[in-house]
Each structure stands twice: as structure tokens, then as C-alpha cells.
Coordinates of C-alpha atoms and ligand atoms in Angstrom, one line a residue:
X1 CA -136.0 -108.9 137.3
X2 CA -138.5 -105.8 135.8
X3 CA -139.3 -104.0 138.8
X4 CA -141.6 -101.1 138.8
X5 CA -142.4 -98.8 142.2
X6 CA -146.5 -99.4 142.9
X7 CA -148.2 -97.1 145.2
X8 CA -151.1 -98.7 146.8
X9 CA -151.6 -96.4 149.0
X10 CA -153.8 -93.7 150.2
X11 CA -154.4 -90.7 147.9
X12 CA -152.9 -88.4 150.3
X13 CA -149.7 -90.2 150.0
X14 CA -149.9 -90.9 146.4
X15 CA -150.4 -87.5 145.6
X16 CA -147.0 -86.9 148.3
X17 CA -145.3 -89.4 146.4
X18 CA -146.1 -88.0 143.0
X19 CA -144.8 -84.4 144.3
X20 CA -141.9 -85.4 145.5
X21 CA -141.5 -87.4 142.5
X22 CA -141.6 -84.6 140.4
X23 CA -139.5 -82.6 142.1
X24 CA -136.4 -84.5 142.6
X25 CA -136.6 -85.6 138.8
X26 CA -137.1 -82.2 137.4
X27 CA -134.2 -80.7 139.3
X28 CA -132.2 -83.3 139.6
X29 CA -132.3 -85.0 135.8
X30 CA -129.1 -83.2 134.7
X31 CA -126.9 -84.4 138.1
X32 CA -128.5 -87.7 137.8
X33 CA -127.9 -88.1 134.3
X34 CA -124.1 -87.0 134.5
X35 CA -123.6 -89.9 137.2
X36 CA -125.7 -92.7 135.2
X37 CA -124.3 -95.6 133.9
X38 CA -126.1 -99.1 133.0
X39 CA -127.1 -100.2 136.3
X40 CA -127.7 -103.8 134.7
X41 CA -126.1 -107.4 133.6
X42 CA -123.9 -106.6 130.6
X43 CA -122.5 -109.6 128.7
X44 CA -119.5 -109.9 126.4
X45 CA -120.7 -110.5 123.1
X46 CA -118.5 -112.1 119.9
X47 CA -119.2 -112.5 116.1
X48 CA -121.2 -109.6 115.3
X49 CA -121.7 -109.4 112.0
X50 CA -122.0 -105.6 110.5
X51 CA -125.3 -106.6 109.0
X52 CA -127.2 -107.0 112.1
X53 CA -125.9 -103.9 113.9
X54 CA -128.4 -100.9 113.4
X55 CA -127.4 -97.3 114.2
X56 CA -130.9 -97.2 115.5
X57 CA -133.9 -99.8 116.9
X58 CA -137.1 -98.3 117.9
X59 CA -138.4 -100.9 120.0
X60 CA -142.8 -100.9 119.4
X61 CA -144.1 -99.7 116.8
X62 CA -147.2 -98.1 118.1
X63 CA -148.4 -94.2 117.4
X64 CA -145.0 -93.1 119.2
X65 CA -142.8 -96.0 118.1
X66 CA -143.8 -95.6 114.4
X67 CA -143.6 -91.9 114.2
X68 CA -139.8 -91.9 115.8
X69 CA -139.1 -94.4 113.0
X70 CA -140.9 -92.1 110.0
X71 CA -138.9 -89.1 111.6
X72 CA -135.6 -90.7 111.5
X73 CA -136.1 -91.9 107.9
X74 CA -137.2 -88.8 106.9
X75 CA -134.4 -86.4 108.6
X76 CA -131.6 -85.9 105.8
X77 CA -129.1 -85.9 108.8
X78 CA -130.1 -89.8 109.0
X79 CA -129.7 -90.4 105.2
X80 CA -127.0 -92.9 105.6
X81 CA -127.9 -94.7 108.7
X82 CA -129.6 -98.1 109.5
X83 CA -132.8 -98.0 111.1
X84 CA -134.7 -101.0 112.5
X85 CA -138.5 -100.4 114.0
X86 CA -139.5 -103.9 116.0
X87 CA -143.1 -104.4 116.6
X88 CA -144.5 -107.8 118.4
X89 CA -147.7 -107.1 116.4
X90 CA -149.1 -107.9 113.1
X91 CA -148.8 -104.7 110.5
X92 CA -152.5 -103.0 110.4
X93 CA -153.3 -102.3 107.1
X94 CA -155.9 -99.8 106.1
X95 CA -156.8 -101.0 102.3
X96 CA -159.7 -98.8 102.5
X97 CA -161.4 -96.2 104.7
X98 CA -164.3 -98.0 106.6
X99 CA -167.5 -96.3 106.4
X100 CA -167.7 -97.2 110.3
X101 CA -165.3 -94.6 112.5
X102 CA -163.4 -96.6 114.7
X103 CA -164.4 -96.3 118.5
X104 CA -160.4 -95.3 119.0
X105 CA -159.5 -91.5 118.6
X106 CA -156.9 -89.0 119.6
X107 CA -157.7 -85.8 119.6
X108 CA -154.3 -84.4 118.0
X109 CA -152.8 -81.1 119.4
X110 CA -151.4 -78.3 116.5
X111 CA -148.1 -79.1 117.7
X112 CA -148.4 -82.6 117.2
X113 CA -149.9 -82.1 113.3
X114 CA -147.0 -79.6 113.0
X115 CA -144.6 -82.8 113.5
X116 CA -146.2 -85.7 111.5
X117 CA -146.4 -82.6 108.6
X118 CA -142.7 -82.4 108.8
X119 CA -142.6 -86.4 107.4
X120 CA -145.3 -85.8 105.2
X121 CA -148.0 -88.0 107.0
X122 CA -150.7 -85.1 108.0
X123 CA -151.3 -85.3 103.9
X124 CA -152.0 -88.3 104.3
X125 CA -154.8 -88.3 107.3
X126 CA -156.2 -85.0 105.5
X127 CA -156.6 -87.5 102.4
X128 CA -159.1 -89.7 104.9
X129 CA -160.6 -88.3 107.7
X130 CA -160.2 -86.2 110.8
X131 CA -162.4 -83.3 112.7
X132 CA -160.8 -80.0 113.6
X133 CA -162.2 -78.6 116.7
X134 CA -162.3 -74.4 117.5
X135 CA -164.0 -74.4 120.6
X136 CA -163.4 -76.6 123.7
X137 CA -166.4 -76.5 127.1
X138 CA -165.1 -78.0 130.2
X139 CA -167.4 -77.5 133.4
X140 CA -168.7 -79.0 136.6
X141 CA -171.6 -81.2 137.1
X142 CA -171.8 -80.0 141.0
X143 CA -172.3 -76.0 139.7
X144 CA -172.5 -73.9 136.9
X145 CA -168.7 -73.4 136.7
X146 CA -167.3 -73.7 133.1
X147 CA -164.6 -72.8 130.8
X148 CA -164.4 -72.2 127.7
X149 CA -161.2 -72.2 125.1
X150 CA -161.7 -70.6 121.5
X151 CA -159.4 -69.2 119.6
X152 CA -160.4 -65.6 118.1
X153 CA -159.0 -66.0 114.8
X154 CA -160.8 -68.7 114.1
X155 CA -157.5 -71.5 114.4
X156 CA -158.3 -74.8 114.5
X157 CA -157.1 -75.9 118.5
X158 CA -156.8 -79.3 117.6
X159 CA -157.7 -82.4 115.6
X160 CA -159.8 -85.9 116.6
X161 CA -158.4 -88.5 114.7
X162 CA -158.8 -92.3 114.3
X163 CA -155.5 -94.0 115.7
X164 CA -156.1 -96.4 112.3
X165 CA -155.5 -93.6 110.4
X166 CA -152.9 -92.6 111.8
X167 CA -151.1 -95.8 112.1
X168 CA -151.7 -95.6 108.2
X169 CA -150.5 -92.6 107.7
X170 CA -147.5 -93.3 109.4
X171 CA -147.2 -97.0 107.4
X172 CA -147.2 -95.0 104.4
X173 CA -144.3 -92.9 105.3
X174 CA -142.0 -95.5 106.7
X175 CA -142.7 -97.7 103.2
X176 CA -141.3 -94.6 101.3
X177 CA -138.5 -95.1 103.5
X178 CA -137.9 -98.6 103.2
X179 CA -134.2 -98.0 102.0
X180 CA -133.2 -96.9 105.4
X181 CA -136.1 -98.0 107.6
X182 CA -136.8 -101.7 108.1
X183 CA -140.1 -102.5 109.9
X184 CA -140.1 -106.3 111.4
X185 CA -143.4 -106.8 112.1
X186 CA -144.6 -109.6 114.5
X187 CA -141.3 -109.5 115.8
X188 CA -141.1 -109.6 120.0
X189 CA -138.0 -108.0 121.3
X190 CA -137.8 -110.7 124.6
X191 CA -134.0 -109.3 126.0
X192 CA -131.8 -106.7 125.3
X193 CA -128.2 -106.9 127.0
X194 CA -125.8 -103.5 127.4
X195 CA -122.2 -103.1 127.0
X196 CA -119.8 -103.2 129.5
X197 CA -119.1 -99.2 130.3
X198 CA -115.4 -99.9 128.9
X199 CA -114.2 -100.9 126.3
X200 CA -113.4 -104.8 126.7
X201 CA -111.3 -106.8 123.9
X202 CA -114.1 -109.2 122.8
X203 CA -116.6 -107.4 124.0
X204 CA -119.3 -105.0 121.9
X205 CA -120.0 -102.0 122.7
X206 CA -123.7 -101.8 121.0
X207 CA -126.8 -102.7 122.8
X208 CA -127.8 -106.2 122.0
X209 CA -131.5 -107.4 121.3
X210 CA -132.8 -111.1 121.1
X211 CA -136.4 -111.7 119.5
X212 CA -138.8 -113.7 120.2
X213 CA -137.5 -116.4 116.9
X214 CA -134.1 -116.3 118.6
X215 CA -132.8 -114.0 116.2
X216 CA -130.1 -111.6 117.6
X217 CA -129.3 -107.6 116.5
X218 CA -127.2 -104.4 117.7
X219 CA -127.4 -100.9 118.2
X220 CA -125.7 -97.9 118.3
X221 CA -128.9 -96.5 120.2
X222 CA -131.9 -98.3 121.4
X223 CA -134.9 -96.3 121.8
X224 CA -137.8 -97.9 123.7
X225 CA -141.2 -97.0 122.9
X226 CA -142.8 -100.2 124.5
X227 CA -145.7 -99.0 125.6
X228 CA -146.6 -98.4 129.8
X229 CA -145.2 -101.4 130.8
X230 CA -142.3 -100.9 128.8
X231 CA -139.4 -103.9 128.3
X232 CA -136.8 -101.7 127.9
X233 CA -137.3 -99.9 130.8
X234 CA -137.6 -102.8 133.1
X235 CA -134.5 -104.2 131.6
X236 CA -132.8 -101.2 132.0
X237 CA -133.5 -101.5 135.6
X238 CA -135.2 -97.8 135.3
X239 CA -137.7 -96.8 138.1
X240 CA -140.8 -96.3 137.7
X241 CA -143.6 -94.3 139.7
X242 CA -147.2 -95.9 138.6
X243 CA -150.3 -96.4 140.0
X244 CA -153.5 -97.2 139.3
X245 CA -156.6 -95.3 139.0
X246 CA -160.1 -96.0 140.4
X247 CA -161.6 -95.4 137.3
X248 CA -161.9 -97.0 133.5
X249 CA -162.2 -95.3 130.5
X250 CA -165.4 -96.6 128.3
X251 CA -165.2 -95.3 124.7
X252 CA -167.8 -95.3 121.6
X253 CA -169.0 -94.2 118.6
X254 CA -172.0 -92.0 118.8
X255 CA -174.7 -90.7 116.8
X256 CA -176.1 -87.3 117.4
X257 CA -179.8 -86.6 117.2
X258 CA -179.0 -83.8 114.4
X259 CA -176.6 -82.6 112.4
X260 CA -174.8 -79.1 113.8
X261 CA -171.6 -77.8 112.8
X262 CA -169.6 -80.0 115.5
X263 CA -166.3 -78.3 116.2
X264 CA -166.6 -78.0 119.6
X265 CA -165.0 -80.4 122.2
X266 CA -166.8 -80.7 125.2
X267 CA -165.9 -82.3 128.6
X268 CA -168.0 -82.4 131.9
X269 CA -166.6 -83.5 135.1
X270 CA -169.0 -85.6 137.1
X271 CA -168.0 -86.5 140.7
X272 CA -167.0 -90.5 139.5
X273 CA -165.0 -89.0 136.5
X274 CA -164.7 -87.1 133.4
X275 CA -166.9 -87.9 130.3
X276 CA -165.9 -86.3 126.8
X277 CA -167.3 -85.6 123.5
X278 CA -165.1 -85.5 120.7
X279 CA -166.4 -84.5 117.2
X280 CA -165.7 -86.9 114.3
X281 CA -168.3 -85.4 111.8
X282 CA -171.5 -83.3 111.5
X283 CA -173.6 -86.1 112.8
X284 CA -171.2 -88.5 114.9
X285 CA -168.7 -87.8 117.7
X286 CA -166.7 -90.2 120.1
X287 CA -167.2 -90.7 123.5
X288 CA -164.6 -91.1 126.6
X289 CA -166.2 -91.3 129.9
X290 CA -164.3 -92.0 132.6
X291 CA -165.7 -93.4 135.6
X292 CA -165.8 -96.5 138.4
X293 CA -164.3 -99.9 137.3
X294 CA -168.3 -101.3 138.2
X295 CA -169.5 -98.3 136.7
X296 CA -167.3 -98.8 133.6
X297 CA -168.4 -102.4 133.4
X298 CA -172.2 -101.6 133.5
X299 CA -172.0 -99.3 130.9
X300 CA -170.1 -101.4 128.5
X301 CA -172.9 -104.2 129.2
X302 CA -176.0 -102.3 129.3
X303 CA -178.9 -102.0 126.9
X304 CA -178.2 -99.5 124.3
X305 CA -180.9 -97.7 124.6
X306 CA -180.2 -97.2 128.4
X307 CA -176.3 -96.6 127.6
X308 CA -177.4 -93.4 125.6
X309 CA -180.0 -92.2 128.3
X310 CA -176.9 -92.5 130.5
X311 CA -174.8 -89.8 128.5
X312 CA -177.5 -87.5 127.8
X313 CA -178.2 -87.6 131.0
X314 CA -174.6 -87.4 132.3
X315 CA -174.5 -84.2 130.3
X316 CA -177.4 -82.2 131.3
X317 CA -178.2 -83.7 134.7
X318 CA -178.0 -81.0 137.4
X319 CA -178.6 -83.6 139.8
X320 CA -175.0 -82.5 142.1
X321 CA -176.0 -79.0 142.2
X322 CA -176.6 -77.7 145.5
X323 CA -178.4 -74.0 146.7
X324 CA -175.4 -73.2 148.4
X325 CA -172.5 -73.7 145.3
X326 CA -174.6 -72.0 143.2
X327 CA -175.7 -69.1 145.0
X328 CA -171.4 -68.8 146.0
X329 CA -171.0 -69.7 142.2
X330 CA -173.1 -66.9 140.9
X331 CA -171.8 -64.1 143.9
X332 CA -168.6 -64.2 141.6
X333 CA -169.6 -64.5 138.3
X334 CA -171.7 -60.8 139.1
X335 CA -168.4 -59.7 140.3
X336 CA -166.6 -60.8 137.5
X337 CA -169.3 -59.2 135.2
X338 CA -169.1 -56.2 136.8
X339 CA -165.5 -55.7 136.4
X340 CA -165.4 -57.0 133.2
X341 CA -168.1 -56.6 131.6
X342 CA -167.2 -57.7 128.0
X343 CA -166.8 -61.7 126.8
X344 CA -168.3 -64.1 129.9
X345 CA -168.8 -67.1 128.3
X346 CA -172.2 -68.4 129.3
X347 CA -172.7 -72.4 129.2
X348 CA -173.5 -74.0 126.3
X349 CA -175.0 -77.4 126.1
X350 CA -173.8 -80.0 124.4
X351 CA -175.6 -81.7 121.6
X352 CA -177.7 -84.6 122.2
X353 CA -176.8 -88.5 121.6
X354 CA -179.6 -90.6 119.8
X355 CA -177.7 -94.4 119.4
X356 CA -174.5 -95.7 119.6
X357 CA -172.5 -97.7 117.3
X358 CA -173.1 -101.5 117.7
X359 CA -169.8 -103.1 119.3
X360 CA -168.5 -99.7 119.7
X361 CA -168.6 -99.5 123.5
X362 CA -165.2 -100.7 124.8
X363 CA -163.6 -100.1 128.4
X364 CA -159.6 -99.6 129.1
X365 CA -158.5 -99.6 132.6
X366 CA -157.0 -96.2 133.9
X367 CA -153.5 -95.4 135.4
X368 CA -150.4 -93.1 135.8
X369 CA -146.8 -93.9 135.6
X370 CA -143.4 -91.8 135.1
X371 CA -139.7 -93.3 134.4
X372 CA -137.6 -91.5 136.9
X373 CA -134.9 -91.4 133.8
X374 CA -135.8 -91.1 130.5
X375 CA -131.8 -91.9 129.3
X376 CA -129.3 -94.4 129.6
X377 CA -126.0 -94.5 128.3
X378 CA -127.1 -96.2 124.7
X379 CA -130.8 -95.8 125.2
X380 CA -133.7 -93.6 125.5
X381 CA -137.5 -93.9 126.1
X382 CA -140.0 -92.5 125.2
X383 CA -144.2 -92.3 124.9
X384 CA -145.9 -94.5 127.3
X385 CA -143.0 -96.0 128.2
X386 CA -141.7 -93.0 130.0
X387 CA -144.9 -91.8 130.7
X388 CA -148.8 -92.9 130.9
X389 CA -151.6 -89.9 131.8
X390 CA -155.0 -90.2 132.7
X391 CA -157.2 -89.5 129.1
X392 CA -158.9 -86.3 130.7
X393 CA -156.1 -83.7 129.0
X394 CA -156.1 -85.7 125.8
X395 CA -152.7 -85.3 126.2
X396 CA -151.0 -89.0 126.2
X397 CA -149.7 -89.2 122.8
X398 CA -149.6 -85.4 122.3
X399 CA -146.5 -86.2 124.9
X400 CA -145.0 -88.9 123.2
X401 CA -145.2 -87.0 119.6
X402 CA -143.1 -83.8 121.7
X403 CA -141.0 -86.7 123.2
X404 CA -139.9 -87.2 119.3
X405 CA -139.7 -84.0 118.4
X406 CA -137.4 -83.2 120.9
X407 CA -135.2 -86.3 120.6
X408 CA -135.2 -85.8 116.7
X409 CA -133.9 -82.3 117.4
X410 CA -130.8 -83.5 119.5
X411 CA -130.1 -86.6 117.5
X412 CA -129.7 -85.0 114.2
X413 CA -127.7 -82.1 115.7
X414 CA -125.3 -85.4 116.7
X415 CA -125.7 -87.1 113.3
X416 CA -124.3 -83.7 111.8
X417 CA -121.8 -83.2 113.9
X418 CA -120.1 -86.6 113.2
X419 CA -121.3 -87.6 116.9
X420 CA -122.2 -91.2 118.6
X421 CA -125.9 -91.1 118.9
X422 CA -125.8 -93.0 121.7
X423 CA -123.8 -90.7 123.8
X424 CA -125.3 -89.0 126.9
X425 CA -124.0 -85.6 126.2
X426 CA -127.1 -84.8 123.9
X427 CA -129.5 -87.9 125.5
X428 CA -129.3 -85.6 128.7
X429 CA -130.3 -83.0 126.9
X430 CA -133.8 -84.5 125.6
X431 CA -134.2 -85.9 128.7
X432 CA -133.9 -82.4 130.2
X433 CA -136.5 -80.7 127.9
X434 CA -138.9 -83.1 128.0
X435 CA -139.5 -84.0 131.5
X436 CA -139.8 -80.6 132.6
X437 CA -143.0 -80.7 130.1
X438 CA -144.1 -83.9 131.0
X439 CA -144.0 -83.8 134.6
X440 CA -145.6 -80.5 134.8
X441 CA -148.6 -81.9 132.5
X442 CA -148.4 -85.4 134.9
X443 CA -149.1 -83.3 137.9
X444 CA -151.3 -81.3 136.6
X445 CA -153.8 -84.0 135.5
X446 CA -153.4 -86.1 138.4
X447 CA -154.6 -83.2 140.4
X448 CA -157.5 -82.3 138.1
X449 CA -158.5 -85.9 138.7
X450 CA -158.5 -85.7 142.3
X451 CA -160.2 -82.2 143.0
X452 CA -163.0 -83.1 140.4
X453 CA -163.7 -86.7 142.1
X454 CA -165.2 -85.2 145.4
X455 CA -168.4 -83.7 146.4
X456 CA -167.0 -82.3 149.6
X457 CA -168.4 -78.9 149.6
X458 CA -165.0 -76.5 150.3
X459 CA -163.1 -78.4 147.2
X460 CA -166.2 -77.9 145.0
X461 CA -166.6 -74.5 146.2
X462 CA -162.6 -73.6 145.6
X463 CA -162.8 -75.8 142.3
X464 CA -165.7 -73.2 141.1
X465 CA -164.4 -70.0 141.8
X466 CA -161.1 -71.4 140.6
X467 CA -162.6 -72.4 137.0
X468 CA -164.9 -69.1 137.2
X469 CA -161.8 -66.9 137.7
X470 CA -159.6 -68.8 135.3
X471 CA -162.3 -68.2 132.5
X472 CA -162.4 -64.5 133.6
X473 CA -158.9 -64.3 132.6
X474 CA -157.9 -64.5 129.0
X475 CA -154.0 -64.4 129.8
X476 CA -153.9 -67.3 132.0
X477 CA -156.4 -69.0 129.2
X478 CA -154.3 -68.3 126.6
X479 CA -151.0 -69.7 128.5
X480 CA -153.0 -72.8 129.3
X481 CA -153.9 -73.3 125.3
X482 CA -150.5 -72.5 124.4
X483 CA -149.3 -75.2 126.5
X484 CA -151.6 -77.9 125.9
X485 CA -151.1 -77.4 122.1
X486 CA -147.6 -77.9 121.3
Ligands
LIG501 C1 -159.4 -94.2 126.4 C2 -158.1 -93.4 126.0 C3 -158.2 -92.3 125.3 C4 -157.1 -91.6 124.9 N1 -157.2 -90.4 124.2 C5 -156.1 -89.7 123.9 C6 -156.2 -88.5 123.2 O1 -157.3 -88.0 122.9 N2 -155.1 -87.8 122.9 C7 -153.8 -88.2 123.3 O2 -152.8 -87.6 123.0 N3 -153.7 -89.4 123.9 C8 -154.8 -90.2 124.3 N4 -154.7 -91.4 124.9 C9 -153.3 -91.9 125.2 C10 -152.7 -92.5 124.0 O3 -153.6 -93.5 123.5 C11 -151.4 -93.2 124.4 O4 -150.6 -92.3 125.1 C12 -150.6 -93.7 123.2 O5 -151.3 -94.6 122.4 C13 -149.3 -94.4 123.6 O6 -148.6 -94.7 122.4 P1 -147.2 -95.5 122.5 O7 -146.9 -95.8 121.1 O8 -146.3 -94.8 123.4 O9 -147.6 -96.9 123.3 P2 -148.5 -98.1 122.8 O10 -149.7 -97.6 122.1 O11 -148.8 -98.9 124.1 O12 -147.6 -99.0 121.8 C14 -146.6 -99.8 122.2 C15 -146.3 -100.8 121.1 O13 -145.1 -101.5 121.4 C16 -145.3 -102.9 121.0 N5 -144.5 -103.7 121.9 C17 -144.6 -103.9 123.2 N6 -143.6 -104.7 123.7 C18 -142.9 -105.0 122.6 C19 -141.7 -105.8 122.4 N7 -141.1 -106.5 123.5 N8 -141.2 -105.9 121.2 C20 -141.7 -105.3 120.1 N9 -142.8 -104.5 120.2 C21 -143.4 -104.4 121.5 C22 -146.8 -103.1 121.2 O14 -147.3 -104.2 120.4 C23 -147.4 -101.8 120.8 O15 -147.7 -101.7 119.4 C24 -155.8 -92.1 125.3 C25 -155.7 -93.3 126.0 C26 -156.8 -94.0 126.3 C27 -156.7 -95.2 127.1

């Protein structure tokens, strides 16, 4: 019965697909939505009890799922409504900071901080442990293309941060909640069943959930943040474009051979995939390299000693450099000069890796996927369940954390005003806002991933002047920061 579109086609027509995608949701979200109604098996439903009928069930209680959950509990607009979070796994509790950074990071966007400040959790990670980064080098291993982001007045642009402590942070804040937000952890939402679109006699008109323990609840709004292969949006019968990438993400904890200041972020794309280093102190910073499923495996496997030469050497290799790009590469960097001759970034290279964390070095297979409707009638999605990016932006949860933002805006708006929350009038509205973010920032990636995985001379050649010219202009940087960092 969960259905979701795969593409296992050529790249070509993936990319078609995508495009097309894109475009019909973008323009046509708000005819769509005004037409939408549940497209799935609705059941009549008797005996409900008032106790188990929640204005609102968050449905996974991951980054996303448990953030929604804080914000609701938080907003004063919510102060007398039930809230229910539902998470199939265990609660992770943080007693006490390990001295070991955990091998899973986000690097956290300003915008992003901005919203997990409004619920007070930011106090909290600032209490344990994060890295602010200033400066951020992205380049090409096939020339001496770069760019380079800093802010001039010395803002941070973003934050790496363990997922633990977030997920702590964000346990903290829904316990001082606990009046109006329940947590059931290791609790497996396994159907969900929505009202008739009229009103029936004996029927109810909330959304219904059963758990895994049989146990049966309601709700005024169900908001599914599931994870990519979300239950709620296969249940909803909601399509969804996905596919696949050729390529896994290995991340690890590494050790630098010295200390340095370490607030830069740095990010070099090599021809089978981006590899990152994100600072976590003066001395350790996390790795994400992206590469070949084989590729991926080997690394995961291999000696450490040879897994370290393998990211030194990843970083300062100019073994894809040919005569030709560079030669074209440098003809326009002198004419940039010339024309403006203040503030060309030169390349800077990154600091060196000594060891790796023992057990550190895990791999996560990569792919992309977009809900062609964020709403329903009763239900919204959001995070990975309405949309999964490739890591290369940083940019996944960053997404889901302005999916809440936005949905918190609209909803309390509808809580004040006396309004059903599950009504479409403002879920259209979200939906509207955020996928005209998302889907740009979708694209966008997805492209990046495809003109930096060739060597084919005219696509590096376009890529370099492209990145050269890009750097040349500080406008166009700064749009690009702006956007990435709300
Ligand atoms: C290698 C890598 C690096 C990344 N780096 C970054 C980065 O630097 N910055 C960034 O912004 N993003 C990054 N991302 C993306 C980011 O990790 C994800 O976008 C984000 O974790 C998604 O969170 P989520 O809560 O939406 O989904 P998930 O993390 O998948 O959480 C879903 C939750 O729902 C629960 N669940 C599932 N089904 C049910 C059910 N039926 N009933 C109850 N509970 C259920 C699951 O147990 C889980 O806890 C990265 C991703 C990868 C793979």
C-alpha cells in the first residue's frame, strides 16, 4: 500500500524528472492544495474517549520531530493544548558529556540556532559543546578553482554540533514541558486512519493512530516527521520523487596534527564525491566524504593508518589537474584581478589529519527524495519525511528546523485565532513557503552533485570559471550565504 515513485533511470532523465518535479510543485502547490482531500481508506471510528484525542501528534521524534514538539510546548498560543510526540526508539540520554565527540555532527545554520534559541535549547548546547565556524573553502580537485565565504564582521556562519547534544538539548526542553507535552518513547506508530471528508453520525473526525502495543489515539493534526521513508506519508498515499545516489557518505572523528584556531569549514570536491572537514575543537574536526558505495566500503574497512593517508591525500592531491584547466583557470583569475584588484581569495590549505578515532569511521548510504505535497487535510510533514538532500550543503536538518519554523508561525496564528489546526486554509500556507525554499535548495544540490562528479573537460572548464567568477563577486556570495543560513 506505501508507494513511493523510484527513478532508476539514467541521470539525464533523473535530473528531467527532478525539473519537472520542481516545477509543477512549486507553481502548482496552492491549486493543488485547494483541490486535496484524503486520497486514502478512512474508517468510521466509535468510543473515543477525550483522553486519548491529542490536538497535536508529532509522529518521530528525531532532530526535526523533537524540535516541533519543544516548539509547540513552548509557544504560549499552545498553552492549553495536548501534545503527544511518538518515537519507535528508546529515549537517548546524555548523563554526561563524553570526553569522545561523537562521529555524528550537523553543522547548524544561524537561522537554525535562532529557532532552538526561541525554546531555550541553544543554552543548553552552549552549556556542552559546539564549534562556530567564520570561514568556509569549497574548491575543485580538477583546478585551482575555489570559493571562499567569510563574513567581514567577524559573525559566526554557522555551528558543528553533535546530534547527541542536540537530541539533549532538545530532551531537556520538552521535560520542562511535560504538562503539555507527552513523549512516548519506544512507541511505533504502525497505522494511522483519516476521517471521512464529512461529517458522518458515528464517525470521528480526528486522525486515528494505532501503535505498535495496539494502543489506539486521535488528533486534531498529525504531523509526520518520520524520517525519508516516512509512514505517514506512505499512508497518506502522498508521492514521492526519490532516488538513489551512487555514492555513501563515510563519517569520523579526526585528529589534527596540530592545534590551529579551527573555524574554518572546508569542502573539496573530488571527481567520486565531496569530502568535508568540519571543526569540532582546536585539535579535532569531523569528517564527511562522500564517495563510491566500493569506495565508501574500503574506507570504512581499511587500516587506519592508510584511511588518514587517504584524506590528507584527498585534500592536497593535485593528481586531476590538467595543463589545459589550469592554464584557462588562471586566464580569468588575471582578468578578474585586473578588474578588481582588491580581495581575491587565494587557496588555503586545509589542516592536516594525524589519526582517526577508533570505531569512528561509519558509512550511510546517499539519496534524494521530495513529497510532491507537504499537507493533507489533518496532516502535515515535515523534515526528512518531506524531504532528504545529499550532505554536500549541510543543509538536511537546516531544512527540517525552517520546516518548523514556518509551520510554528501559521499554527499559532490558528491557535490565536480560535482556528482548527488541522484546517488547510493555513496548512497550504506552510506548504507554500516552504517548498519554494526546499525545492530551490533540492535542485540546487542535486546539480552541484552532478557537475562536480565528471572529469569531462568542458563541464570542468564551465564549473571553474563558474566558481572563479562567483568568488569575484561579493553580491551573488553574499545572496548565496544569506540563503544557506536561515
Ligand atoms: C552523513 C550525513 C551528514 C549530514 N550532515 C548534515 C549537516 O551537517 N547539516 C544538516 O543540516 N543536515 C545534515 N544531514 C542531514 C540530517 O542528518 C537529516 O536531515 C536529519 O537528521 C533528519 O531528521 P528527521 O528528524 O527529519 O529524520 P530522522 O533523523 O530520520 O528521524 C526520524 C525519527 O522518526 C522515528 N520513527 C520512524 N518511524 C516511526 C514510527 N512509525 N513511529 C514512531 N517513530 C518513528 C525514528 O525512530 C527516528 O527517530 C546529514 C545527513 C547525513 C547522512
Amino acid at each position: 500500500m506505501f508507494r513511493s515513485v523510484q527513478f532508476s533511470r539514467s541521470d539525464t532523465a533523473q535530473v528531467s524528472a527532478m525539473v519537472a518535479h520542481l516545477a509543477r510543485v512549486q507553481w502548482g502547490a496552492v491549486f493543488a492544495a485547494a483541490q486535496k482531500g484524503p486520497r486514502v481508506s478512512c474508517r468510521r471510528w466509535a468510543g473515543a474517549s477525550a483522553d486519548n484525542v491529542y490536538d497535536v501528534v508529532v509522529s518521530g521524534g528525531g532532530l526535526v520531530g523533537s524540535a516541533m514538539a519543544c516548539a509547540l510546548g513552548h509557544d504560549i498560543h499552545f498553552c492549553d493544548k495536548k501534545i503527544l510526540l511518538l518515537e519507535a526508539g528508546p529515549k537517548k540520554v546524555l548523563e554526561k558529556l563524553p570526553e569522545t565527540y561523537s562521529n555524528r555532527v550537523s553543522s547548524i545554520s544561524p537561522g537554525s540556532a535562532t529557532l532552538l534559541s526561541s525554546f531555550g535549547a541553544w543554552d543548553h548546547i552552549c552549556n556542552m559543546r559546539y564549534r562556530a565556524f567564520r570561514r568556509m573553502q569549497v574548491w575543485d580537485a580538477c583546478s585551482e578553482a575555489l570559493i571562499m565565504f567569510d563574513k567581514d564582521n567577524l559573525d559566526d556562519m554557522g555551528y558543528i554540533v553533535e546530534n547527541d547534544v542536540i537530541m539533549h538539548a532538545l530532551s531537556k526542553q520538552l521535560e520542562a514541558v511535560s504538562d503539555r507535552v507527552t513523549v512516548l518513547y519506544k512507541s511505533r506508530a504502525v497505522s494511522y486512519t483519516w476521517p471521512y471528508p464529512f461529517s458522518m453520525a458515528d464517525s470521528s473526525p480526528w486522525v486515528h493512530i494505532t501503535l505498535g502495543d495496539g494502543r489506539t489515539l486521535q488528533t486534531k493534526l498529525l504531523i509526520g516527521a518520520d524520517g525519508h521513508n516516512s509512514g505517514v506519508r506512505q499512508a497518506a498515499g502522498i508521492q514521492n520523487v526519490s532516488w538513489n545516489y551512487d555514492q555513501s557518505a563515510v563519517v569520523a572523528t579526526l585528529h589534527l596534527s596540530e592545534a590551529t584556531e579551527n573555524n574554518v569549514a572546508w569542502q573539496r570536491f573530488l571527481p567520486s564525491g565531496p569530502i568535508a572537514l568540519l571543526p569540532l575543537s582546536d585539535t579535532l574536526s569531523s569528517l564527511v566524504w562522500s564517495t563510491s558505495h566500493e569506495h565508501a566500503a574500503e574506507l570504512v574497512s581499511m587500516e587506519e593508518e592508510e584511511f588518514v593517508d587517504a584524506i590528507n591525500s584527498a585534500f592536497w592531491s593535485d593528481v586531476n589537474h590538467t595543463d589545459f584547466i589550469d592554464s584557462a583557470g588562471s586566464m580569468l583569475q588575471s582578468a578578474v584581478a585586473f578588474l578588481k584588484p582588491t580581495r581575491v581569495s587565494a587557496r588555503q590549505l586545509p589542516p592536516s589529519v594525524a589519526r582517526v578515532d577508533a570505531r569512528s569511521r561509519v558509512l550511510f548510504p546517499l539519496g534524494l527524495g521530495h513529497a510532491a505535497e507537504y499537507v493533507r487535510p489533518r496532516l502535515a510533514l515535515i523534515g526528512d519525511a518531506a524531504h532528504r538532500v545529499h550532505p554536500l550543503a549541510g543543509q538536511g536538518v537546516n531544512m527540517g528546523f525552517g520546516d518548523i519554523s514556518s509551520l510554528l508561525h501559521h499554527l499559532s496564528t490558528a491557535a490565536f485565532n480560535g482556528r482548527d489546526l488541522g484546517s488547510m486554509s493555513h496548512l497550504t500556507s506552510y506548504e507554500t513557503d516552504r517548498q519554494r525554499h526546499n525545492t530551490a535548495l533540492l535542485a540546487a544540490t542535486d546539480l552541484l552533485k552532478r557537475l562536480y562528479s565528471t572529469r569531462a573537460t568542458p563541464l570542468v572548464l564551465l564549473r571553474t570559471w563558474g566558481l572563479q567568477a562567483t568568488n569575484a563577486v561579493s553580491p551573488l556570495k553574499e545572496q548565496i550565504m544569506a540563503f544557506a543560513s536561515k
